[in-house]
mmCIF file of N, CA and C in Angstrom:
data_model
loop_
_atom_site.group_PDB
_atom_site.id
_atom_site.type_symbol
_atom_site.label_atom_id
_atom_site.label_comp_id
_atom_site.label_asym_id
_atom_site.label_seq_id
_atom_site.Cartn_x
_atom_site.Cartn_y
_atom_site.Cartn_z
ATOM 1 N N MET A 145 -34.310 -56.749 -19.226
ATOM 2 C CA MET A 145 -32.989 -56.522 -19.804
ATOM 3 C C MET A 145 -31.970 -56.363 -18.674
ATOM 4 N N ILE A 146 -30.892 -57.079 -18.780
ATOM 5 C CA ILE A 146 -29.825 -57.018 -17.784
ATOM 6 C C ILE A 146 -28.755 -56.051 -18.289
ATOM 7 N N VAL A 147 -28.386 -55.109 -17.424
ATOM 8 C CA VAL A 147 -27.366 -54.110 -17.770
ATOM 9 C C VAL A 147 -26.041 -54.555 -17.168
ATOM 10 N N PRO A 148 -24.964 -54.586 -17.979
ATOM 11 C CA PRO A 148 -23.660 -54.985 -17.438
ATOM 12 C C PRO A 148 -23.207 -54.044 -16.315
ATOM 13 N N VAL A 149 -22.397 -54.589 -15.422
ATOM 14 C CA VAL A 149 -21.908 -53.821 -14.273
ATOM 15 C C VAL A 149 -21.114 -52.605 -14.728
ATOM 16 N N TRP A 150 -20.258 -52.777 -15.726
ATOM 17 C CA TRP A 150 -19.438 -51.650 -16.185
ATOM 18 C C TRP A 150 -20.311 -50.516 -16.712
ATOM 19 N N GLU A 151 -21.430 -50.873 -17.342
ATOM 20 C CA GLU A 151 -22.321 -49.844 -17.863
ATOM 21 C C GLU A 151 -23.012 -49.095 -16.721
ATOM 22 N N MET A 152 -23.395 -49.817 -15.687
ATOM 23 C CA MET A 152 -23.996 -49.178 -14.512
ATOM 24 C C MET A 152 -22.988 -48.254 -13.834
ATOM 25 N N THR A 153 -21.740 -48.719 -13.755
ATOM 26 C CA THR A 153 -20.683 -47.904 -13.159
ATOM 27 C C THR A 153 -20.479 -46.636 -13.979
ATOM 28 N N LEU A 154 -20.502 -46.784 -15.284
ATOM 29 C CA LEU A 154 -20.332 -45.633 -16.172
ATOM 30 C C LEU A 154 -21.496 -44.651 -16.015
ATOM 31 N N ILE A 155 -22.699 -45.166 -15.914
ATOM 32 C CA ILE A 155 -23.869 -44.312 -15.721
ATOM 33 C C ILE A 155 -23.758 -43.560 -14.395
ATOM 34 N N SER A 156 -23.367 -44.271 -13.344
ATOM 35 C CA SER A 156 -23.193 -43.630 -12.030
ATOM 36 C C SER A 156 -22.119 -42.563 -12.086
ATOM 37 N N PHE A 157 -21.053 -42.858 -12.798
ATOM 38 C CA PHE A 157 -19.956 -41.903 -12.931
ATOM 39 C C PHE A 157 -20.432 -40.621 -13.613
ATOM 40 N N PHE A 158 -21.192 -40.758 -14.696
ATOM 41 C CA PHE A 158 -21.678 -39.573 -15.402
ATOM 42 C C PHE A 158 -22.690 -38.794 -14.569
ATOM 43 N N LYS A 159 -23.485 -39.477 -13.782
ATOM 44 C CA LYS A 159 -24.399 -38.780 -12.872
ATOM 45 C C LYS A 159 -23.605 -37.960 -11.857
ATOM 46 N N PHE A 160 -22.537 -38.561 -11.336
ATOM 47 C CA PHE A 160 -21.670 -37.862 -10.383
ATOM 48 C C PHE A 160 -21.032 -36.636 -11.038
ATOM 49 N N LEU A 161 -20.552 -36.795 -12.262
ATOM 50 C CA LEU A 161 -19.946 -35.660 -12.975
ATOM 51 C C LEU A 161 -20.953 -34.534 -13.193
ATOM 52 N N ARG A 162 -22.182 -34.882 -13.548
ATOM 53 C CA ARG A 162 -23.210 -33.852 -13.742
ATOM 54 C C ARG A 162 -23.445 -33.079 -12.451
ATOM 55 N N LYS A 163 -23.404 -33.782 -11.347
ATOM 56 C CA LYS A 163 -23.595 -33.114 -10.056
ATOM 57 C C LYS A 163 -22.413 -32.204 -9.731
ATOM 58 N N LEU A 164 -21.207 -32.652 -10.078
ATOM 59 C CA LEU A 164 -20.024 -31.827 -9.813
ATOM 60 C C LEU A 164 -20.049 -30.517 -10.593
ATOM 61 N N VAL A 165 -20.602 -30.548 -11.783
ATOM 62 C CA VAL A 165 -20.655 -29.315 -12.576
ATOM 63 C C VAL A 165 -21.914 -28.506 -12.294
ATOM 64 N N GLY A 166 -22.726 -28.972 -11.339
ATOM 65 C CA GLY A 166 -23.883 -28.196 -10.921
ATOM 66 C C GLY A 166 -25.185 -28.580 -11.584
ATOM 67 N N ASP A 167 -25.177 -29.606 -12.412
ATOM 68 C CA ASP A 167 -26.407 -30.080 -13.044
ATOM 69 C C ASP A 167 -27.025 -31.177 -12.185
ATOM 70 N N ASP A 168 -28.312 -31.351 -12.308
ATOM 71 C CA ASP A 168 -29.015 -32.463 -11.657
ATOM 72 C C ASP A 168 -28.826 -32.467 -10.141
ATOM 73 N N LEU A 169 -28.912 -31.290 -9.530
ATOM 74 C CA LEU A 169 -28.734 -31.193 -8.074
ATOM 75 C C LEU A 169 -30.049 -31.294 -7.304
ATOM 76 N N ASN A 170 -31.165 -31.259 -7.996
ATOM 77 C CA ASN A 170 -32.463 -31.290 -7.318
ATOM 78 C C ASN A 170 -32.673 -32.564 -6.509
ATOM 79 N N SER A 171 -32.072 -33.648 -6.936
ATOM 80 C CA SER A 171 -32.263 -34.917 -6.236
ATOM 81 C C SER A 171 -31.298 -35.091 -5.058
ATOM 82 N N CYS A 172 -30.406 -34.129 -4.843
ATOM 83 C CA CYS A 172 -29.387 -34.252 -3.793
ATOM 84 C C CYS A 172 -29.921 -33.790 -2.442
ATOM 85 N N SER A 173 -29.522 -34.513 -1.426
ATOM 86 C CA SER A 173 -29.849 -34.099 -0.061
ATOM 87 C C SER A 173 -28.850 -33.028 0.383
ATOM 88 N N TYR A 174 -29.135 -32.442 1.529
ATOM 89 C CA TYR A 174 -28.228 -31.433 2.086
ATOM 90 C C TYR A 174 -26.839 -32.031 2.297
ATOM 91 N N ARG A 175 -26.793 -33.235 2.849
ATOM 92 C CA ARG A 175 -25.508 -33.903 3.110
ATOM 93 C C ARG A 175 -24.743 -34.170 1.810
ATOM 94 N N GLN A 176 -25.447 -34.603 0.780
ATOM 95 C CA GLN A 176 -24.794 -34.845 -0.505
ATOM 96 C C GLN A 176 -24.236 -33.546 -1.082
ATOM 97 N N LEU A 177 -24.990 -32.478 -0.945
ATOM 98 C CA LEU A 177 -24.508 -31.184 -1.437
ATOM 99 C C LEU A 177 -23.262 -30.737 -0.682
ATOM 100 N N GLU A 178 -23.232 -30.974 0.626
ATOM 101 C CA GLU A 178 -22.028 -30.652 1.405
ATOM 102 C C GLU A 178 -20.841 -31.477 0.933
ATOM 103 N N GLN A 179 -21.061 -32.753 0.653
ATOM 104 C CA GLN A 179 -19.979 -33.614 0.175
ATOM 105 C C GLN A 179 -19.453 -33.129 -1.175
ATOM 106 N N ILE A 180 -20.360 -32.759 -2.053
ATOM 107 C CA ILE A 180 -19.953 -32.233 -3.364
ATOM 108 C C ILE A 180 -19.164 -30.937 -3.185
ATOM 109 N N GLU A 181 -19.642 -30.070 -2.310
ATOM 110 C CA GLU A 181 -18.950 -28.809 -2.044
ATOM 111 C C GLU A 181 -17.544 -29.059 -1.500
ATOM 112 N N ASN A 182 -17.409 -29.984 -0.563
ATOM 113 C CA ASN A 182 -16.089 -30.298 -0.002
ATOM 114 C C ASN A 182 -15.158 -30.878 -1.056
ATOM 115 N N GLN A 183 -15.685 -31.736 -1.923
ATOM 116 C CA GLN A 183 -14.866 -32.298 -2.993
ATOM 117 C C GLN A 183 -14.398 -31.202 -3.939
ATOM 118 N N LEU A 184 -15.285 -30.274 -4.257
ATOM 119 C CA LEU A 184 -14.910 -29.160 -5.134
ATOM 120 C C LEU A 184 -13.840 -28.278 -4.498
ATOM 121 N N LYS A 185 -13.946 -28.054 -3.187
ATOM 122 C CA LYS A 185 -12.930 -27.259 -2.487
ATOM 123 C C LYS A 185 -11.568 -27.937 -2.558
ATOM 124 N N LYS A 186 -11.548 -29.256 -2.328
ATOM 125 C CA LYS A 186 -10.282 -30.000 -2.404
ATOM 126 C C LYS A 186 -9.709 -29.934 -3.816
ATOM 127 N N SER A 187 -10.574 -30.095 -4.797
ATOM 128 C CA SER A 187 -10.129 -30.041 -6.189
ATOM 129 C C SER A 187 -9.582 -28.665 -6.535
ATOM 130 N N LEU A 188 -10.237 -27.628 -6.046
ATOM 131 C CA LEU A 188 -9.789 -26.262 -6.316
ATOM 132 C C LEU A 188 -8.407 -26.008 -5.716
ATOM 133 N N VAL A 189 -8.173 -26.524 -4.524
ATOM 134 C CA VAL A 189 -6.852 -26.382 -3.900
ATOM 135 C C VAL A 189 -5.800 -27.067 -4.769
ATOM 136 N N THR A 190 -6.114 -28.263 -5.251
ATOM 137 C CA THR A 190 -5.181 -29.002 -6.104
ATOM 138 C C THR A 190 -4.881 -28.223 -7.382
ATOM 139 N N VAL A 191 -5.907 -27.661 -7.987
ATOM 140 C CA VAL A 191 -5.732 -26.877 -9.214
ATOM 141 C C VAL A 191 -4.871 -25.648 -8.943
ATOM 142 N N ARG A 192 -5.129 -24.962 -7.842
ATOM 143 C CA ARG A 192 -4.360 -23.747 -7.524
ATOM 144 C C ARG A 192 -2.900 -24.063 -7.222
ATOM 145 N N VAL A 193 -2.647 -25.178 -6.554
ATOM 146 C CA VAL A 193 -1.264 -25.579 -6.273
ATOM 147 C C VAL A 193 -0.533 -25.857 -7.584
ATOM 148 N N ARG A 194 -1.187 -26.572 -8.486
ATOM 149 C CA ARG A 194 -0.567 -26.890 -9.775
ATOM 150 C C ARG A 194 -0.326 -25.614 -10.587
ATOM 151 N N LYS A 195 -1.291 -24.722 -10.573
ATOM 152 C CA LYS A 195 -1.154 -23.455 -11.291
ATOM 153 C C LYS A 195 0.019 -22.644 -10.739
ATOM 154 N N ALA A 196 0.138 -22.581 -9.420
ATOM 155 C CA ALA A 196 1.243 -21.840 -8.797
ATOM 156 C C ALA A 196 2.581 -22.466 -9.160
ATOM 157 N N GLN A 197 2.630 -23.806 -9.205
ATOM 158 C CA GLN A 197 3.875 -24.494 -9.562
ATOM 159 C C GLN A 197 4.259 -24.179 -11.001
ATOM 160 N N LEU A 198 3.293 -24.216 -11.904
ATOM 161 C CA LEU A 198 3.577 -23.888 -13.303
ATOM 162 C C LEU A 198 4.069 -22.453 -13.447
ATOM 163 N N LEU A 199 3.457 -21.538 -12.721
ATOM 164 C CA LEU A 199 3.873 -20.140 -12.770
ATOM 165 C C LEU A 199 5.290 -19.973 -12.225
ATOM 166 N N ALA A 200 5.590 -20.649 -11.115
ATOM 167 C CA ALA A 200 6.934 -20.570 -10.532
ATOM 168 C C ALA A 200 7.973 -21.144 -11.497
ATOM 169 N N ASP A 201 7.644 -22.250 -12.153
ATOM 170 C CA ASP A 201 8.559 -22.843 -13.137
ATOM 171 C C ASP A 201 8.790 -21.893 -14.307
ATOM 172 N N TYR A 202 7.725 -21.235 -14.754
ATOM 173 C CA TYR A 202 7.835 -20.300 -15.865
ATOM 174 C C TYR A 202 8.720 -19.111 -15.497
ATOM 175 N N VAL A 203 8.535 -18.572 -14.299
ATOM 176 C CA VAL A 203 9.354 -17.450 -13.828
ATOM 177 C C VAL A 203 10.814 -17.880 -13.731
ATOM 178 N N LYS A 204 11.050 -19.085 -13.232
ATOM 179 C CA LYS A 204 12.417 -19.603 -13.114
ATOM 180 C C LYS A 204 13.074 -19.705 -14.496
ATOM 181 N N LYS A 205 12.327 -20.194 -15.483
ATOM 182 C CA LYS A 205 12.863 -20.297 -16.843
ATOM 183 C C LYS A 205 13.149 -18.918 -17.422
ATOM 184 N N LEU A 206 12.252 -17.962 -17.165
ATOM 185 C CA LEU A 206 12.472 -16.602 -17.668
ATOM 186 C C LEU A 206 13.712 -15.970 -17.045
ATOM 187 N N ARG A 207 13.912 -16.197 -15.753
ATOM 188 C CA ARG A 207 15.109 -15.655 -15.094
ATOM 189 C C ARG A 207 16.373 -16.284 -15.656
ATOM 190 N N ALA A 208 16.332 -17.587 -15.913
ATOM 191 C CA ALA A 208 17.491 -18.262 -16.496
ATOM 192 C C ALA A 208 17.765 -17.721 -17.899
ATOM 193 N N LYS A 209 16.707 -17.497 -18.666
ATOM 194 C CA LYS A 209 16.869 -16.948 -20.015
ATOM 195 C C LYS A 209 17.428 -15.533 -19.954
ATOM 196 N N ASP A 210 16.939 -14.729 -19.016
ATOM 197 C CA ASP A 210 17.431 -13.365 -18.832
ATOM 198 C C ASP A 210 18.920 -13.376 -18.508
ATOM 199 N N LYS A 211 19.313 -14.255 -17.595
ATOM 200 C CA LYS A 211 20.726 -14.365 -17.215
ATOM 201 C C LYS A 211 21.570 -14.770 -18.418
ATOM 202 N N TYR A 212 21.086 -15.751 -19.178
ATOM 203 C CA TYR A 212 21.817 -16.203 -20.356
ATOM 204 C C TYR A 212 21.975 -15.066 -21.365
ATOM 205 N N LEU A 213 20.901 -14.330 -21.609
ATOM 206 C CA LEU A 213 20.959 -13.242 -22.588
ATOM 207 C C LEU A 213 21.879 -12.112 -22.134
ATOM 208 N N LEU A 214 21.875 -11.801 -20.838
ATOM 209 C CA LEU A 214 22.793 -10.779 -20.329
ATOM 210 C C LEU A 214 24.246 -11.219 -20.494
ATOM 211 N N GLU A 215 24.529 -12.491 -20.202
ATOM 212 C CA GLU A 215 25.890 -13.008 -20.373
ATOM 213 C C GLU A 215 26.291 -13.016 -21.841
ATOM 214 N N GLU A 216 25.368 -13.391 -22.713
ATOM 215 C CA GLU A 216 25.640 -13.398 -24.147
ATOM 216 C C GLU A 216 25.888 -11.977 -24.646
ATOM 217 N N ASN A 217 25.125 -11.025 -24.168
ATOM 218 C CA ASN A 217 25.312 -9.627 -24.547
ATOM 219 C C ASN A 217 26.683 -9.128 -24.098
ATOM 220 N N LEU A 218 27.072 -9.482 -22.886
ATOM 221 C CA LEU A 218 28.382 -9.093 -22.374
ATOM 222 C C LEU A 218 29.494 -9.685 -23.236
ATOM 223 N N ARG A 219 29.351 -10.967 -23.567
ATOM 224 C CA ARG A 219 30.365 -11.637 -24.395
ATOM 225 C C ARG A 219 30.460 -10.979 -25.767
ATOM 226 N N LEU A 220 29.335 -10.695 -26.382
ATOM 227 C CA LEU A 220 29.346 -10.074 -27.706
ATOM 228 C C LEU A 220 29.901 -8.654 -27.653
ATOM 229 N N SER A 221 29.572 -7.924 -26.593
ATOM 230 C CA SER A 221 30.102 -6.564 -26.436
ATOM 231 C C SER A 221 31.614 -6.591 -26.308
ATOM 232 N N GLU A 222 32.125 -7.548 -25.540
ATOM 233 C CA GLU A 222 33.579 -7.662 -25.370
ATOM 234 C C GLU A 222 34.246 -8.042 -26.684
ATOM 235 N N ASN A 223 33.608 -8.894 -27.471
ATOM 236 C CA ASN A 223 34.170 -9.290 -28.765
ATOM 237 C C ASN A 223 34.230 -8.114 -29.733
ATOM 238 N N CYS A 224 33.289 -7.215 -29.623
ATOM 239 C CA CYS A 224 33.246 -6.048 -30.517
ATOM 240 C C CYS A 224 34.057 -4.879 -29.968
ATOM 241 N N GLY A 225 34.566 -5.012 -28.758
ATOM 242 C CA GLY A 225 35.336 -3.944 -28.151
ATOM 243 C C GLY A 225 34.470 -2.796 -27.662
ATOM 244 N N GLU A 226 33.206 -3.043 -27.455
ATOM 245 C CA GLU A 226 32.307 -1.999 -26.981
ATOM 246 C C GLU A 226 32.088 -2.131 -25.485
ATOM 247 N N LYS A 227 31.596 -1.034 -24.920
ATOM 248 C CA LYS A 227 31.241 -1.064 -23.511
ATOM 249 C C LYS A 227 29.994 -1.932 -23.350
ATOM 250 N N ALA A 228 30.012 -2.768 -22.354
ATOM 251 C CA ALA A 228 28.890 -3.671 -22.124
ATOM 252 C C ALA A 228 27.640 -2.887 -21.762
ATOM 253 N N TRP A 229 26.510 -3.380 -22.185
ATOM 254 C CA TRP A 229 25.222 -2.768 -21.876
ATOM 255 C C TRP A 229 24.954 -2.902 -20.395
ATOM 256 N N GLN A 230 24.486 -1.825 -19.800
ATOM 257 C CA GLN A 230 24.137 -1.836 -18.377
ATOM 258 C C GLN A 230 22.646 -1.559 -18.249
ATOM 259 N N PRO A 231 21.973 -2.309 -17.411
ATOM 260 C CA PRO A 231 20.545 -2.035 -17.222
ATOM 261 C C PRO A 231 20.334 -0.642 -16.635
ATOM 262 N N VAL A 232 19.262 0.000 -17.028
ATOM 263 C CA VAL A 232 18.943 1.339 -16.541
ATOM 264 C C VAL A 232 18.309 1.215 -15.162
ATOM 265 N N THR A 233 18.876 1.929 -14.202
ATOM 266 C CA THR A 233 18.330 1.910 -12.846
ATOM 267 C C THR A 233 17.435 3.122 -12.649
ATOM 268 N N LYS A 234 16.690 3.138 -11.562
ATOM 269 C CA LYS A 234 15.821 4.280 -11.260
ATOM 270 C C LYS A 234 16.641 5.550 -11.100
ATOM 271 N N LYS A 235 17.825 5.426 -10.489
ATOM 272 C CA LYS A 235 18.680 6.588 -10.268
ATOM 273 C C LYS A 235 19.120 7.183 -11.608
ATOM 274 N N LYS A 236 19.496 6.314 -12.556
ATOM 275 C CA LYS A 236 19.913 6.793 -13.867
ATOM 276 C C LYS A 236 18.751 7.459 -14.596
ATOM 277 N N ARG A 237 17.548 6.897 -14.470
ATOM 278 C CA ARG A 237 16.381 7.484 -15.117
ATOM 279 C C ARG A 237 16.121 8.888 -14.599
ATOM 280 N N LYS A 238 16.250 9.069 -13.282
ATOM 281 C CA LYS A 238 16.013 10.379 -12.686
ATOM 282 C C LYS A 238 17.044 11.386 -13.180
ATOM 283 N N SER A 239 18.312 10.963 -13.276
ATOM 284 C CA SER A 239 19.348 11.896 -13.717
ATOM 285 C C SER A 239 19.156 12.262 -15.185
ATOM 286 N N VAL A 240 18.715 11.310 -16.002
ATOM 287 C CA VAL A 240 18.445 11.596 -17.411
ATOM 288 C C VAL A 240 17.246 12.526 -17.524
ATOM 289 N N ALA A 241 16.235 12.304 -16.727
ATOM 290 C CA ALA A 241 15.045 13.159 -16.747
ATOM 291 C C ALA A 241 15.394 14.576 -16.308
ATOM 292 N N ALA A 242 16.287 14.726 -15.346
ATOM 293 C CA ALA A 242 16.684 16.050 -14.863
ATOM 294 C C ALA A 242 17.449 16.802 -15.942
ATOM 295 N N ILE A 243 18.253 16.101 -16.714
ATOM 296 C CA ILE A 243 19.027 16.740 -17.778
ATOM 297 C C ILE A 243 18.098 17.241 -18.880
ATOM 298 N N ARG A 244 17.061 16.493 -19.185
ATOM 299 C CA ARG A 244 16.131 16.863 -20.253
ATOM 300 C C ARG A 244 15.325 18.109 -19.902
ATOM 301 N N CYS A 245 15.059 18.345 -18.642
ATOM 302 C CA CYS A 245 14.203 19.469 -18.232
ATOM 303 C C CYS A 245 14.890 20.781 -18.299
#
């Protein structure tokens, strides 16, 4: 029986994937294991870089949303003729705590 080239390539690919996830390593030489380890290290760096980028983007969006909400609060406070909301600082917390005691 003749196996098509694409099928052989697919079989080789799945064997490689099994090795990457730690299965079927008994047939690997020391050098092959080092190559797999190095590939995993490179992949891990790529994953961590992408994760850090997503986190940085999320923080940036949250800061933009915070700024927008503070500006909207200020605008609404001015429309109602009320004093604008001010964030509570550590100094204000201490003075409030001292008054309560």
